[in-house]
Amino acid sequence: MRLDPTFETTVRDAIERVSNTWARSIPIPIHLDLSSLELVERDPFFRSLGSSVCVGRSPFVSEGIGIGGWILPEPAADRLARGLLSLPPPPAHGVATFGGPIDEGIQILHTLFLEGWNQGIPNRWRINDDISLRRAERLWGLGTRDVTTPVYPWVLPLDFEIAGQFYQLGIILSPALTSDPDPSYTVPSTVASWIDGTHAPVAFVDPTGTVTRWLLEEIRSGRLQCTRGDTATTGTPATVTVGGTAGMAPHEVLTISLP
């Protein structure tokens, strides 16, 4: 599957403007490789990005041509968001999804994406920049399940280097830009949220066990209290998922509170 050759230059120029807009706004070196414009199947690509991803989506201005946007593995979006907000870089071997300022940075990333994409593009291919119509979200557990979503089932992957680290950026496009549109796709009129009630407010990716050891020590010392299950009440700091496979039920859900 490829882009319609008629629109390859249009799409390439738009993505290059996005890259330049991000580069001007983020004080860390980034480079987007535009050497390939070949589309891939959406769901396997999404799963390849890992258990946590960040995505920004908005409808095209022209009715009936779908939704446009981007998707990044969370570590990549985290680095970009921290750069935007002048925050320290993330830890080398872990990610803690605390939300707050990083989620704010993801919203700004999508605003900059829209700004770069729309600058000088033909009106038919503009993406709506109305803030009430957009979705910019951090998603836990997307890496192991298919996506029931109105996003077109083909996505454009691009190699993306951020401060010497290599990732993949997915560009979400309209079927009208492809050479042989998928006849099974129904064009949506709105952008629906992918966030549901199955994820915890705080989830840790802790491959070295550092966060887990710290939590156990705090609980043993009596500085934190821990109960099984989601027993969060007003003022409770966090509910934490422990173990399990991304997108599946956790091995344990713990509520952490002050004594």
CSV table of C-alpha atoms in Angstrom, one decimal:
chain,number,residue,atom,x,y,z
A,1,MET,CA,0.0,0.0,0.0
A,2,ARG,CA,1.3,3.4,-1.0
A,3,LEU,CA,0.3,7.0,-1.0
A,4,ASP,CA,-1.4,8.2,-4.2
A,5,PRO,CA,1.6,9.5,-6.3
A,6,THR,CA,-0.5,12.6,-7.0
A,7,PHE,CA,-0.3,13.5,-3.3
A,8,GLU,CA,3.2,12.3,-2.3
A,9,THR,CA,4.8,15.7,-2.5
A,10,THR,CA,1.9,17.3,-0.6
A,11,VAL,CA,2.2,14.7,2.3
A,12,ARG,CA,6.0,14.8,2.3
A,13,ASP,CA,6.1,18.6,2.5
A,14,ALA,CA,3.4,18.6,5.2
A,15,ILE,CA,5.4,16.1,7.4
A,16,GLU,CA,8.6,18.0,6.8
A,17,ARG,CA,6.9,21.2,8.1
A,18,VAL,CA,5.8,19.3,11.2
A,19,SER,CA,9.3,18.1,11.8
A,20,ASN,CA,10.7,21.6,11.4
A,21,THR,CA,8.0,23.1,13.7
A,22,TRP,CA,8.8,20.6,16.4
A,23,ALA,CA,12.6,21.2,15.9
A,24,ARG,CA,12.1,25.0,16.3
A,25,SER,CA,10.1,24.5,19.5
A,26,ILE,CA,12.0,21.8,21.2
A,27,PRO,CA,15.7,22.5,22.3
A,28,ILE,CA,16.9,19.0,21.6
A,29,PRO,CA,18.2,17.5,18.3
A,30,ILE,CA,15.6,15.7,16.3
A,31,HIS,CA,15.6,14.2,12.8
A,32,LEU,CA,12.7,12.7,10.8
A,33,ASP,CA,13.6,10.3,7.9
A,34,LEU,CA,11.3,10.9,4.9
A,35,SER,CA,13.0,8.5,2.6
A,36,SER,CA,10.1,6.0,2.6
A,37,LEU,CA,6.4,6.9,2.2
A,38,GLU,CA,5.1,3.3,2.2
A,39,LEU,CA,2.0,2.6,4.3
A,40,VAL,CA,1.7,-0.3,6.8
A,41,GLU,CA,-1.2,-2.0,8.5
A,42,ARG,CA,-2.3,0.1,11.5
A,43,ASP,CA,-2.8,-2.4,14.3
A,44,PRO,CA,0.5,-4.4,14.0
A,45,PHE,CA,2.3,-1.0,13.7
A,46,PHE,CA,0.6,0.3,16.9
A,47,ARG,CA,1.5,-2.9,18.7
A,48,SER,CA,5.1,-2.6,17.6
A,49,LEU,CA,5.5,0.7,19.5
A,50,GLY,CA,5.3,-0.9,22.9
A,51,SER,CA,2.8,-1.0,25.8
A,52,SER,CA,2.4,2.7,26.2
A,53,VAL,CA,1.9,5.2,23.4
A,54,CYS,CA,0.9,8.9,22.9
A,55,VAL,CA,-1.4,9.9,20.0
A,56,GLY,CA,-2.8,13.2,18.7
A,57,ARG,CA,-5.8,13.1,16.3
A,58,SER,CA,-8.1,15.7,14.7
A,59,PRO,CA,-10.6,15.5,11.8
A,60,PHE,CA,-9.7,16.9,8.4
A,61,VAL,CA,-11.5,20.1,7.6
A,62,SER,CA,-13.1,18.7,4.5
A,63,GLU,CA,-16.0,16.4,5.3
A,64,GLY,CA,-15.9,12.7,4.5
A,65,ILE,CA,-12.1,12.2,4.3
A,66,GLY,CA,-11.4,11.1,7.8
A,67,ILE,CA,-9.0,11.8,10.6
A,68,GLY,CA,-5.3,12.9,10.6
A,69,GLY,CA,-2.7,12.9,13.3
A,70,TRP,CA,0.4,11.1,14.8
A,71,ILE,CA,1.3,8.3,17.2
A,72,LEU,CA,4.6,7.9,19.1
A,73,PRO,CA,5.9,5.4,21.7
A,74,GLU,CA,5.6,7.0,25.1
A,75,PRO,CA,9.4,7.3,25.7
A,76,ALA,CA,9.7,9.4,22.5
A,77,ALA,CA,6.7,11.6,23.3
A,78,ASP,CA,8.1,11.9,26.9
A,79,ARG,CA,11.4,13.2,25.6
A,80,LEU,CA,9.7,15.7,23.3
A,81,ALA,CA,7.3,16.9,26.0
A,82,ARG,CA,10.0,17.4,28.5
A,83,GLY,CA,12.0,19.4,26.0
A,84,LEU,CA,9.0,21.6,25.3
A,85,LEU,CA,8.5,22.3,29.0
A,86,SER,CA,12.3,22.6,29.8
A,87,LEU,CA,12.0,19.7,32.2
A,88,PRO,CA,14.9,17.3,33.0
A,89,PRO,CA,15.3,14.3,30.6
A,90,PRO,CA,13.6,11.1,31.5
A,91,PRO,CA,15.5,8.3,33.3
A,92,ALA,CA,17.6,6.2,31.0
A,93,HIS,CA,15.9,2.8,31.7
A,94,GLY,CA,12.4,3.5,32.9
A,95,VAL,CA,9.2,5.5,32.4
A,96,ALA,CA,6.8,6.6,35.1
A,97,THR,CA,3.5,7.8,33.7
A,98,PHE,CA,2.7,10.5,36.3
A,99,GLY,CA,0.7,12.7,33.8
A,100,GLY,CA,0.5,16.4,34.8
A,101,PRO,CA,3.2,18.4,33.0
A,102,ILE,CA,4.0,15.6,30.5
A,103,ASP,CA,0.4,15.3,29.5
A,104,GLU,CA,0.4,19.1,29.0
A,105,GLY,CA,3.4,18.7,26.7
A,106,ILE,CA,1.6,16.1,24.6
A,107,GLN,CA,-1.2,18.6,24.1
A,108,ILE,CA,1.3,21.2,22.9
A,109,LEU,CA,2.9,18.6,20.6
A,110,HIS,CA,-0.4,18.1,18.8
A,111,THR,CA,-1.0,21.8,18.5
A,112,LEU,CA,2.5,22.2,16.9
A,113,PHE,CA,1.7,19.2,14.6
A,114,LEU,CA,-1.5,20.9,13.4
A,115,GLU,CA,0.4,24.2,12.9
A,116,GLY,CA,3.2,22.6,10.8
A,117,TRP,CA,0.8,20.4,8.8
A,118,ASN,CA,-1.6,23.2,7.8
A,119,GLN,CA,1.0,25.8,6.9
A,120,GLY,CA,0.7,26.2,3.2
A,121,ILE,CA,-1.2,23.0,2.5
A,122,PRO,CA,-4.1,23.0,0.0
A,123,ASN,CA,-7.4,23.6,1.8
A,124,ARG,CA,-8.8,20.1,1.1
A,125,TRP,CA,-6.0,18.5,3.1
A,126,ARG,CA,-6.0,20.9,6.1
A,127,ILE,CA,-6.6,19.3,9.5
A,128,ASN,CA,-9.1,21.0,11.8
A,129,ASP,CA,-7.4,22.9,14.5
A,130,ASP,CA,-10.5,23.5,16.6
A,131,ILE,CA,-9.5,22.6,20.2
A,132,SER,CA,-12.9,21.1,20.9
A,133,LEU,CA,-12.6,18.5,18.1
A,134,ARG,CA,-9.1,17.2,18.9
A,135,ARG,CA,-7.8,14.3,21.0
A,136,ALA,CA,-4.2,14.2,22.4
A,137,GLU,CA,-3.9,11.2,24.7
A,138,ARG,CA,-1.5,8.9,26.5
A,139,LEU,CA,-2.6,5.3,26.2
A,140,TRP,CA,-1.5,2.4,28.4
A,141,GLY,CA,-1.9,-1.2,27.1
A,142,LEU,CA,-2.3,-0.4,23.4
A,143,GLY,CA,0.7,-2.5,22.5
A,144,THR,CA,-0.9,-5.9,22.8
A,145,ARG,CA,-4.4,-5.4,21.4
A,146,ASP,CA,-6.1,-4.5,18.2
A,147,VAL,CA,-7.7,-1.0,18.0
A,148,THR,CA,-11.4,-0.6,17.5
A,149,THR,CA,-11.2,2.9,16.2
A,150,PRO,CA,-12.3,5.1,13.3
A,151,VAL,CA,-8.6,5.8,12.3
A,152,TYR,CA,-7.9,4.5,8.8
A,153,PRO,CA,-6.4,0.9,9.0
A,154,TRP,CA,-3.2,2.0,7.2
A,155,VAL,CA,-0.6,4.3,8.7
A,156,LEU,CA,2.6,5.9,7.5
A,157,PRO,CA,5.7,5.0,9.6
A,158,LEU,CA,8.8,7.1,9.7
A,159,ASP,CA,12.1,6.7,11.5
A,160,PHE,CA,12.5,9.4,14.1
A,161,GLU,CA,15.8,10.2,15.9
A,162,ILE,CA,15.5,12.2,19.2
A,163,ALA,CA,18.7,13.2,20.9
A,164,GLY,CA,20.5,10.1,19.6
A,165,GLN,CA,17.7,7.7,20.4
A,166,PHE,CA,15.8,6.0,17.6
A,167,TYR,CA,12.0,5.6,17.5
A,168,GLN,CA,9.2,5.3,14.9
A,169,LEU,CA,6.6,8.0,14.4
A,170,GLY,CA,3.3,7.0,12.8
A,171,ILE,CA,1.4,9.5,10.6
A,172,ILE,CA,-2.4,8.9,10.6
A,173,LEU,CA,-3.8,9.8,7.1
A,174,SER,CA,-7.0,10.0,5.1
A,175,PRO,CA,-7.8,7.1,2.8
A,176,ALA,CA,-8.3,9.8,0.1
A,177,LEU,CA,-4.5,10.2,0.1
A,178,THR,CA,-3.9,6.5,-0.7
A,179,SER,CA,-3.5,4.8,-4.1
A,180,ASP,CA,-6.1,2.1,-3.4
A,181,PRO,CA,-8.4,3.0,-0.5
A,182,ASP,CA,-9.6,0.2,1.8
A,183,PRO,CA,-13.3,-0.3,0.9
A,184,SER,CA,-14.2,-1.6,4.4
A,185,TYR,CA,-13.3,1.7,6.0
A,186,THR,CA,-16.2,3.9,7.2
A,187,VAL,CA,-15.2,7.6,7.4
A,188,PRO,CA,-16.0,9.0,10.9
A,189,SER,CA,-17.4,12.4,11.6
A,190,THR,CA,-15.8,12.8,15.1
A,191,VAL,CA,-12.7,11.8,17.0
A,192,ALA,CA,-13.5,9.4,19.8
A,193,SER,CA,-11.3,9.0,22.9
A,194,TRP,CA,-9.3,5.7,23.2
A,195,ILE,CA,-9.1,6.1,27.0
A,196,ASP,CA,-11.4,3.8,28.9
A,197,GLY,CA,-11.8,3.0,32.6
A,198,THR,CA,-9.5,-0.1,32.6
A,199,HIS,CA,-6.2,1.7,33.2
A,200,ALA,CA,-4.9,2.8,36.6
A,201,PRO,CA,-4.3,6.5,37.3
A,202,VAL,CA,-0.6,5.7,37.8
A,203,ALA,CA,1.3,2.8,36.1
A,204,PHE,CA,5.0,2.0,36.2
A,205,VAL,CA,7.3,0.6,33.6
A,206,ASP,CA,10.1,-0.6,35.9
A,207,PRO,CA,12.4,-3.0,34.1
A,208,THR,CA,15.2,-2.7,36.7
A,209,GLY,CA,12.9,-3.1,39.7
A,210,THR,CA,14.1,0.3,41.2
A,211,VAL,CA,10.5,1.7,41.7
A,212,THR,CA,9.3,-1.7,43.1
A,213,ARG,CA,12.1,-1.9,45.7
A,214,TRP,CA,11.5,1.7,46.7
A,215,LEU,CA,7.8,1.1,47.3
A,216,LEU,CA,8.5,-2.1,49.3
A,217,GLU,CA,11.0,-0.3,51.5
A,218,GLU,CA,8.5,2.6,52.1
A,219,ILE,CA,5.8,0.1,53.0
A,220,ARG,CA,8.0,-1.9,55.4
A,221,SER,CA,9.1,1.3,57.1
A,222,GLY,CA,5.5,2.4,57.7
A,223,ARG,CA,5.9,5.6,55.7
A,224,LEU,CA,3.3,4.3,53.2
A,225,GLN,CA,0.3,2.0,53.7
A,226,CYS,CA,-0.7,-0.5,51.0
A,227,THR,CA,-4.0,-2.4,50.5
A,228,ARG,CA,-5.1,-4.8,47.8
A,229,GLY,CA,-7.6,-3.7,45.2
A,230,ASP,CA,-8.8,-0.3,43.9
A,231,THR,CA,-9.9,1.2,47.2
A,232,ALA,CA,-9.0,4.8,46.4
A,233,THR,CA,-10.9,7.5,48.2
A,234,THR,CA,-10.7,11.3,48.1
A,235,GLY,CA,-7.1,12.3,49.0
A,236,THR,CA,-5.6,8.9,48.3
A,237,PRO,CA,-2.3,9.5,46.4
A,238,ALA,CA,-2.4,6.6,43.9
A,239,THR,CA,-3.7,3.3,42.6
A,240,VAL,CA,-0.9,1.2,41.1
A,241,THR,CA,-1.0,-1.8,38.7
A,242,VAL,CA,1.6,-4.4,39.4
A,243,GLY,CA,2.7,-7.0,36.8
A,244,GLY,CA,0.4,-8.4,34.1
A,245,THR,CA,0.7,-7.9,30.4
A,246,ALA,CA,0.0,-4.6,28.7
A,247,GLY,CA,-3.6,-4.5,27.6
A,248,MET,CA,-4.5,-7.4,29.9
A,249,ALA,CA,-5.6,-7.6,33.5
A,250,PRO,CA,-2.8,-6.8,36.0
A,251,HIS,CA,-1.5,-9.4,38.4
A,252,GLU,CA,-2.4,-7.1,41.2
A,253,VAL,CA,-3.9,-3.7,41.8
A,254,LEU,CA,-2.7,-1.9,45.0
A,255,THR,CA,-3.9,1.3,46.6
A,256,ILE,CA,-1.0,3.3,48.2
A,257,SER,CA,-1.9,5.8,50.8
A,258,LEU,CA,-0.2,7.8,53.6
A,259,PRO,CA,-0.5,6.4,57.1
